XYZ file of C-alpha atoms in Angstrom:
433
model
C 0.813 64.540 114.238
C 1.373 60.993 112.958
C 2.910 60.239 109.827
C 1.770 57.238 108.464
C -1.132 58.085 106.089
C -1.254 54.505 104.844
C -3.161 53.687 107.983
C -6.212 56.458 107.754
C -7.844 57.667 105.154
C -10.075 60.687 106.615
C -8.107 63.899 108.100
C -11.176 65.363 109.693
C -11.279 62.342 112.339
C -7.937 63.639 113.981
C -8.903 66.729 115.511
C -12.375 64.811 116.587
C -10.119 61.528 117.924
C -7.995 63.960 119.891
C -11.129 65.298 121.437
C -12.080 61.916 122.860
C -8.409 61.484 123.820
C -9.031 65.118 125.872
C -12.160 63.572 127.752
C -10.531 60.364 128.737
C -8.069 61.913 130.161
C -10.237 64.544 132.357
C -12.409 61.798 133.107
C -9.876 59.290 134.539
C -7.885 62.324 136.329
C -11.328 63.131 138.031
C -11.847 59.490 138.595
C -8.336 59.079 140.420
C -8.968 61.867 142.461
C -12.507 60.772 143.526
C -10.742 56.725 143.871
C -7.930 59.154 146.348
C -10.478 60.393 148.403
C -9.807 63.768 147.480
C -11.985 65.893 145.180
C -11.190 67.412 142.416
C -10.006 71.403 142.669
C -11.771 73.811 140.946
C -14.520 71.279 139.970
C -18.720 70.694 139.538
C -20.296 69.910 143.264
C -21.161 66.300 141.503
C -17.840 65.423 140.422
C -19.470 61.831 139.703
C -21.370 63.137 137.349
C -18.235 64.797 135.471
C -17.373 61.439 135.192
C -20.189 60.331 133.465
C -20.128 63.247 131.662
C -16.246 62.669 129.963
C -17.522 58.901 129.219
C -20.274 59.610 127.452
C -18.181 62.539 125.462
C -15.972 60.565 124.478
C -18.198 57.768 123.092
C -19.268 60.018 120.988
C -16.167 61.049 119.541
C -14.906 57.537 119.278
C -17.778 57.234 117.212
C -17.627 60.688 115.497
C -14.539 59.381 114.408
C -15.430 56.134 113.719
C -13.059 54.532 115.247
C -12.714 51.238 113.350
C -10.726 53.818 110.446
C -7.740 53.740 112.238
C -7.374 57.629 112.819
C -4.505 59.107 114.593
C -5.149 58.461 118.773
C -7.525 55.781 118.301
C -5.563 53.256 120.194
C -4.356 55.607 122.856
C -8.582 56.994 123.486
C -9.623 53.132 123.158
C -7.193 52.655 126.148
C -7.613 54.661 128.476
C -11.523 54.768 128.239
C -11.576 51.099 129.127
C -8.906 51.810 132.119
C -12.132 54.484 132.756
C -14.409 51.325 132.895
C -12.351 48.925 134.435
C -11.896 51.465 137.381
C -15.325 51.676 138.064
C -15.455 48.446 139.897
C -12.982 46.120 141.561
C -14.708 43.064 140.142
C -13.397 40.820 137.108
C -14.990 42.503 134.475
C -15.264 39.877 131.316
C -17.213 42.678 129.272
C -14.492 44.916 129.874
C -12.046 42.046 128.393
C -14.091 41.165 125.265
C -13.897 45.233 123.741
C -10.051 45.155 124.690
C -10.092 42.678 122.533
C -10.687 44.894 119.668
C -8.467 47.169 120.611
C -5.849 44.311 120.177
C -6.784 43.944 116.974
C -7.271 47.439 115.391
C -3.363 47.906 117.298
C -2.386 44.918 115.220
C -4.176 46.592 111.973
C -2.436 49.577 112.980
C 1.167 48.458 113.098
C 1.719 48.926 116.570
C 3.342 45.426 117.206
C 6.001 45.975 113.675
C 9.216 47.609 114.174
C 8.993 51.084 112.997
C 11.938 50.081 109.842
C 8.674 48.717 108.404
C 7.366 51.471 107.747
C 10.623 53.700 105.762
C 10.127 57.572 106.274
C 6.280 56.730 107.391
C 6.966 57.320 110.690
C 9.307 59.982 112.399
C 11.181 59.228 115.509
C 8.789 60.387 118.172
C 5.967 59.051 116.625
C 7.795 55.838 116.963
C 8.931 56.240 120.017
C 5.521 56.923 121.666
C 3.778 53.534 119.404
C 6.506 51.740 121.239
C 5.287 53.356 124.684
C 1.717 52.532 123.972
C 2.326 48.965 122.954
C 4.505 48.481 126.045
C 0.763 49.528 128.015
C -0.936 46.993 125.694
C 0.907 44.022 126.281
C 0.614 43.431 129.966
C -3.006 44.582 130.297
C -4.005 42.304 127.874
C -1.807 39.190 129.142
C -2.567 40.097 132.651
C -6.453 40.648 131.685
C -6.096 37.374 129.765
C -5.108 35.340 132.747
C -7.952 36.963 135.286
C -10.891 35.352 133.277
C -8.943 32.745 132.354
C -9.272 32.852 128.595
C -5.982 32.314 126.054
C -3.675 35.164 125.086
C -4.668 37.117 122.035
C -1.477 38.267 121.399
C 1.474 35.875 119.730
C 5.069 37.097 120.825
C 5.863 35.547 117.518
C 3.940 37.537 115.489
C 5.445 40.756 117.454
C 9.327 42.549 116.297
C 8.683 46.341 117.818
C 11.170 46.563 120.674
C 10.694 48.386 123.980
C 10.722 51.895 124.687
C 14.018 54.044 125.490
C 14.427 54.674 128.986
C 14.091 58.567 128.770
C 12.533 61.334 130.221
C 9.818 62.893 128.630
C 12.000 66.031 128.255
C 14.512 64.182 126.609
C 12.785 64.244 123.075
C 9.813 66.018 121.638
C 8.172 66.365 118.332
C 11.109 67.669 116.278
C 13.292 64.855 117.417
C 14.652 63.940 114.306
C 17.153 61.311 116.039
C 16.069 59.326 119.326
C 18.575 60.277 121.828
C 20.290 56.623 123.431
C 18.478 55.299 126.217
C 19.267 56.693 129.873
C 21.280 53.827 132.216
C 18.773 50.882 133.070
C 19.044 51.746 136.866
C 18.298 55.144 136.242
C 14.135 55.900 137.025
C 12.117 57.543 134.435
C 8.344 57.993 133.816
C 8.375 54.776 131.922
C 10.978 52.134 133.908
C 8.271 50.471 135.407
C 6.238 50.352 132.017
C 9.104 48.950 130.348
C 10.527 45.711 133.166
C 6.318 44.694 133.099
C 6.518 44.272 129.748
C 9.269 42.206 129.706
C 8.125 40.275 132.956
C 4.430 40.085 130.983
C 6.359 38.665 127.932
C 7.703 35.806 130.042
C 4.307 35.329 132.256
C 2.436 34.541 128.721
C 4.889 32.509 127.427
C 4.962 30.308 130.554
C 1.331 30.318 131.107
C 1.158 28.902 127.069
C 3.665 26.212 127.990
C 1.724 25.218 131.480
C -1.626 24.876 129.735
C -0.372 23.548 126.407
C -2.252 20.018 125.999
C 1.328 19.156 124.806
C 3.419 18.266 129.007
C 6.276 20.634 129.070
C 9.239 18.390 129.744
C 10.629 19.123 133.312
C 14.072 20.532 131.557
C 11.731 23.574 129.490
C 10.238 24.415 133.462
C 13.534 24.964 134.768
C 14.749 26.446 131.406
C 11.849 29.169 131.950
C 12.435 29.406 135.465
C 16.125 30.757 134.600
C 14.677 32.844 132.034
C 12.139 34.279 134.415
C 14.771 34.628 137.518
C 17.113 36.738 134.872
C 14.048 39.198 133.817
C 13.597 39.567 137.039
C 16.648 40.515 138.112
C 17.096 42.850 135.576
C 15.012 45.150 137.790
C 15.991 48.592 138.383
C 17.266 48.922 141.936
C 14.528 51.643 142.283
C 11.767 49.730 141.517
C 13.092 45.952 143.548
C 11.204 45.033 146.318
C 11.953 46.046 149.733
C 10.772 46.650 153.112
C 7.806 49.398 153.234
C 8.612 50.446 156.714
C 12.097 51.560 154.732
C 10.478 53.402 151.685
C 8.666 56.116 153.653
C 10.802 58.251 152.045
C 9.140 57.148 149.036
C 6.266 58.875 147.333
C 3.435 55.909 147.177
C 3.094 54.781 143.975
C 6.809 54.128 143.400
C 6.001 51.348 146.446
C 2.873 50.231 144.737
C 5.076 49.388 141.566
C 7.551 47.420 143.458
C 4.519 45.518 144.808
C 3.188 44.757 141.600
C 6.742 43.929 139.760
C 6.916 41.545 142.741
C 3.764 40.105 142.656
C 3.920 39.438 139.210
C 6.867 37.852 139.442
C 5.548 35.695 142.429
C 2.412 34.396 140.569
C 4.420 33.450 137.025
C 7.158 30.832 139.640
C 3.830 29.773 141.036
C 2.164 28.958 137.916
C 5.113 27.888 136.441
C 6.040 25.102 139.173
C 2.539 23.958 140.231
C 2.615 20.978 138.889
C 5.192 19.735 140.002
C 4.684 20.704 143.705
C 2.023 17.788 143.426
C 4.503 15.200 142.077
C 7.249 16.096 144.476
C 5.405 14.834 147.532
C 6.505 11.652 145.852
C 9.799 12.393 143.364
C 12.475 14.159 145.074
C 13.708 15.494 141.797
C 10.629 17.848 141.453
C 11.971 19.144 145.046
C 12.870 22.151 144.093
C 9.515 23.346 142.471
C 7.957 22.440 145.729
C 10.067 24.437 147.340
C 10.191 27.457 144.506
C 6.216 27.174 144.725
C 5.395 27.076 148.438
C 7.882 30.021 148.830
C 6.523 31.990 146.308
C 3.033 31.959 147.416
C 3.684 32.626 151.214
C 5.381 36.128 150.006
C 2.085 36.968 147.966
C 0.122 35.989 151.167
C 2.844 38.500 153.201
C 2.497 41.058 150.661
C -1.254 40.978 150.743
C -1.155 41.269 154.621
C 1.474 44.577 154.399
C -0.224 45.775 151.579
C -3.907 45.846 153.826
C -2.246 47.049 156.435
C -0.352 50.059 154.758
C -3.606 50.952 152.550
C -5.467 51.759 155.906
C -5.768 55.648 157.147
C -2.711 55.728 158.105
C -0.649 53.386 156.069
C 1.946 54.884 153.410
C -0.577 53.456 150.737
C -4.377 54.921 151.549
C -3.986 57.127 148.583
C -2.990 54.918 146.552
C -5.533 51.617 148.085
C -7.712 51.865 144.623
C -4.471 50.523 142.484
C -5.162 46.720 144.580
C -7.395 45.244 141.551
C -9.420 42.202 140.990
C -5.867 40.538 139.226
C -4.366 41.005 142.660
C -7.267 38.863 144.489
C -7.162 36.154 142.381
C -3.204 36.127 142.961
C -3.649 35.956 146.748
C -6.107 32.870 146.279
C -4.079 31.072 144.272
C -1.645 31.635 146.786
C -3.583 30.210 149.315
C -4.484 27.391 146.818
C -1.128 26.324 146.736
C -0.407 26.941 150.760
C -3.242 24.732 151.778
C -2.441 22.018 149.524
C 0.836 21.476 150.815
C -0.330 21.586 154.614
C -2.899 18.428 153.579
C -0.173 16.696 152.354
C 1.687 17.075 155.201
C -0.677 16.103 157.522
C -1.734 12.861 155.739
C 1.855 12.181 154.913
C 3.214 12.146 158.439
C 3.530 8.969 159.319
C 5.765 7.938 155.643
C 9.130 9.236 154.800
C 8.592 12.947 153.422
C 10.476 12.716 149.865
C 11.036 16.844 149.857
C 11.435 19.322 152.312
C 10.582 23.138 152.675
C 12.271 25.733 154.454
C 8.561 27.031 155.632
C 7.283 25.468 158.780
C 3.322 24.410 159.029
C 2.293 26.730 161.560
C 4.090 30.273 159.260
C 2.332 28.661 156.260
C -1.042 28.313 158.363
C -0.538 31.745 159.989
C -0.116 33.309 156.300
C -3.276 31.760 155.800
C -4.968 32.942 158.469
C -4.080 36.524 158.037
C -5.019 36.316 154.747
C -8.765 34.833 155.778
C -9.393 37.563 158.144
C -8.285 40.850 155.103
C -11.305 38.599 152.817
C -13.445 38.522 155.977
C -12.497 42.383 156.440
C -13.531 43.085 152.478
C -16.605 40.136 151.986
C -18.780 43.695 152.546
C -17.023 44.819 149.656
C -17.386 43.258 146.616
C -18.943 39.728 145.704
C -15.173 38.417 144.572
C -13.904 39.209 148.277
C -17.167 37.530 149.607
C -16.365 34.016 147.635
C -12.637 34.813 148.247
C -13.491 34.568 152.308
C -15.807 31.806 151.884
C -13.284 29.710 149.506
C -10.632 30.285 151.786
C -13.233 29.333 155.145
C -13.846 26.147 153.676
C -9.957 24.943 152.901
C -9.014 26.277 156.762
C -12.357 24.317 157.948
C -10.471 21.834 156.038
C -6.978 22.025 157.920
C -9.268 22.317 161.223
C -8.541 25.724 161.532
C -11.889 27.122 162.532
C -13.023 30.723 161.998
C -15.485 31.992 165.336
C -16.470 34.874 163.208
C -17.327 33.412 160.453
C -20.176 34.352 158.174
C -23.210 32.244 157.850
C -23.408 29.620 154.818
C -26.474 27.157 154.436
C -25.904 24.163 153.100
C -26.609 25.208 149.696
C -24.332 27.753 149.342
C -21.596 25.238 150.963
C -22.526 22.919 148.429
C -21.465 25.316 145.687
C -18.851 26.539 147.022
C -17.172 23.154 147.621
C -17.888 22.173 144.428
C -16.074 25.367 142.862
C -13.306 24.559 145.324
C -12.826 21.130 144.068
C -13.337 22.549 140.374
C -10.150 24.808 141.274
C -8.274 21.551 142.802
C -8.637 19.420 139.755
C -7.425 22.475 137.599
C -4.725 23.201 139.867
C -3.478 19.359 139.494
C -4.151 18.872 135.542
């Protein structure tokens, strides 16, 4: 039980809040297993409706509960009923983004961002412990969610002083820890390793992303001053969780290769972001080389890992199970990617016959076969979802573009070209500015 009266005021909400934070639970674990392909033991013949079911319980308990009082469990029920919604569909989901937004703010109410030693005796050590676990969750979903529909970061890393959570097992500690025991080695895996190197690679992400679309230019010095700072965080990976060849992780149970995916693609889509600029003004100022260089390689890997990734989330890939973790923030990665791929082949072509300022270690034809490969996984999901449909057509019109031609490509009337170029040219002028 938490500890900190000061931030409830009606008992009789906690047993009902804990309730709601039951159903979440059974709804996403029936969710998962439905996502799997595998239904759930022991359970209804309409497991769908289960679902249902759990949601609608636990609205009402939310509400029960009101959950604008700040009752013990709010924050964790709020959570994971909107990871209930957001799995329902693979789409960007701006509803989805506005009522995290609240639960943002009712964290902030709640303390979750202070360091515990704000709160004297308030608070006992696993309580604190397991704020510092939730807030860890919090950060990158909303950063990460932030980015996707493209709105600014609701939360201020200057505003926040609660550090990250100990590297431990959950059996390390329980409710009658009266002392946290010291965090476990960095390179040694626990339940919460990869919760704790997103965070920190998050942290970074938002604070480059502020500095790239600050109406204030970042002086070229601060890019490569972030770039270190991102490299480091990076690196600071445990060796568990860096990225490595799938065909040598089969060892590996899925999801641990799903994380190194993610950690990686993260990591991927902050250099590109970070550098895009400048890939533009290094076609003609050698200085900038090097974030032409950072950039271009940067997005050819996401375009790689999207390909292994399709590939391995097939039947018999090491990933089926596990295919429902690729989300909506992962297809707008691999178009940006592609963004940034094509870009650079247009240059090339219309600057061969000058003096290329810059180099890249990347010839034309592995950049345009990334491409490619990645055009025919959109044309494989267009059925799919309306975001792989305008990924497939976005992407046929930039390879029409670099006269690469798809046979099988759907049909678009002249309309739909029209719009579609014009939301292509949209992306162009925000990829320059």
């Amino acid at each position: 039980m938490y500890q900190y009266e000061q931030f409830w005021e009606n008992p009789q909400a906690t047993p009902i809040m804990w309730l709601g934070l039951l159903f979440c639970i059974m709804c996403l674990a029936t969710l998962y297993s439905l996502r799997a392909g595998r239904r759930p033991i022991d359970s209804e013949a309409y497991p769908e409706e289960s679902v249902l079911l759990y949601r609608r319980r636990a609205v009402q308990c939310l509400k029960l509960a009101d959950y604008t009082q700040n009752a013990p469990y709010t924050i964790e029920t709020l959570l994971l009923y909107l990871c209930s919604e957001y799995f329902r569909s693979n789409e960007t989901q701006f509803g989805v983004w506005l009522v995290f937004g609240m639960v943002v703010r009712l964290a902030f109410r709640m303390g979750y961002h202070r360091h515990p030693r704000h709160y004297p005796g308030r608070i006992s050590a696993f309580d604190a412990e397991m704020r510092r676990r939730v807030w860890a969750v919090l950060l990158p979903l909303e950063t990460l969610g932030s980015g996707q529909v493209g709105q600014p970061f609701l939360i201020k890393l200057s505003q926040v002083d609660t550090e990250p959570p100990a590297n431990l097992h959950d059996q390390d500690f329980d409710k009658n820890t009266s002392v946290m025991p010291p965090g476990r080695p960095p390179n040694e895996l626990t339940a919460v390793s990869y919760t704790i190197i997103k965070t920190k690679l998050a942290a970074v992400y938002g604070q480059i992303s502020d500095l790239t679309s600050s109406i204030r230019p970042a002086s070229y010095d601060d890019v490569m001053r972030w770039d270190r700072q991102l490299r480091d965080t990076y690196a600071s990976t445990p060796p568990p969780l860096q990225m490595r060849p799938v065909r040598s992780s089969i060892l590996d149970p899925p999801h641990l290769i799903m994380q190194r995916f993610n950690l990686d693609l993260l990591f991927l889509k902050t250099v590109c972001i970070l550098h895009r600029k400048y890939l533009i003004l290094a076609w003609s100022e050698s200085q900038y080389s090097y974030s032409r260089t950072a950039c271009i390689e940067a997005a050819w890997k996401i375009l790689r890992h999207q390909a292994v990734i399709h590939a391995e989330t097939k039947p018999d890939g090491l990933l089926h199970e596990n295919k429902w973790l690729v989300s909506a923030i992962s297809s707008h990665d691999f178009l940006l990617a592609a963004m940034i791929l094509c870009l650079d082949i247009d240059h090339r072509r219309r600057s061969r016959h000058q003096t290329e300022q810059t180099t890249s270690p990347l010839k034309e034809e592995e950049l345009l076969q990334a491409l490619e490969e990645s055009h025919a996984i959109w044309r494989e999901s267009s059925g799919q979802s309306t975001e792989a449909l305008s990924a497939y057509q976005t992407l046929s019109i930039m390879l029409n573009k670099l006269d690469r031609k798809d046979p099988a490509s759907v049909q678009v009337d002249n309309n739909d070209i029209t719009i579609m170029q014009g939301a292509l040219s949209e992306f162009i002028l925000h990829f320059i500015v």
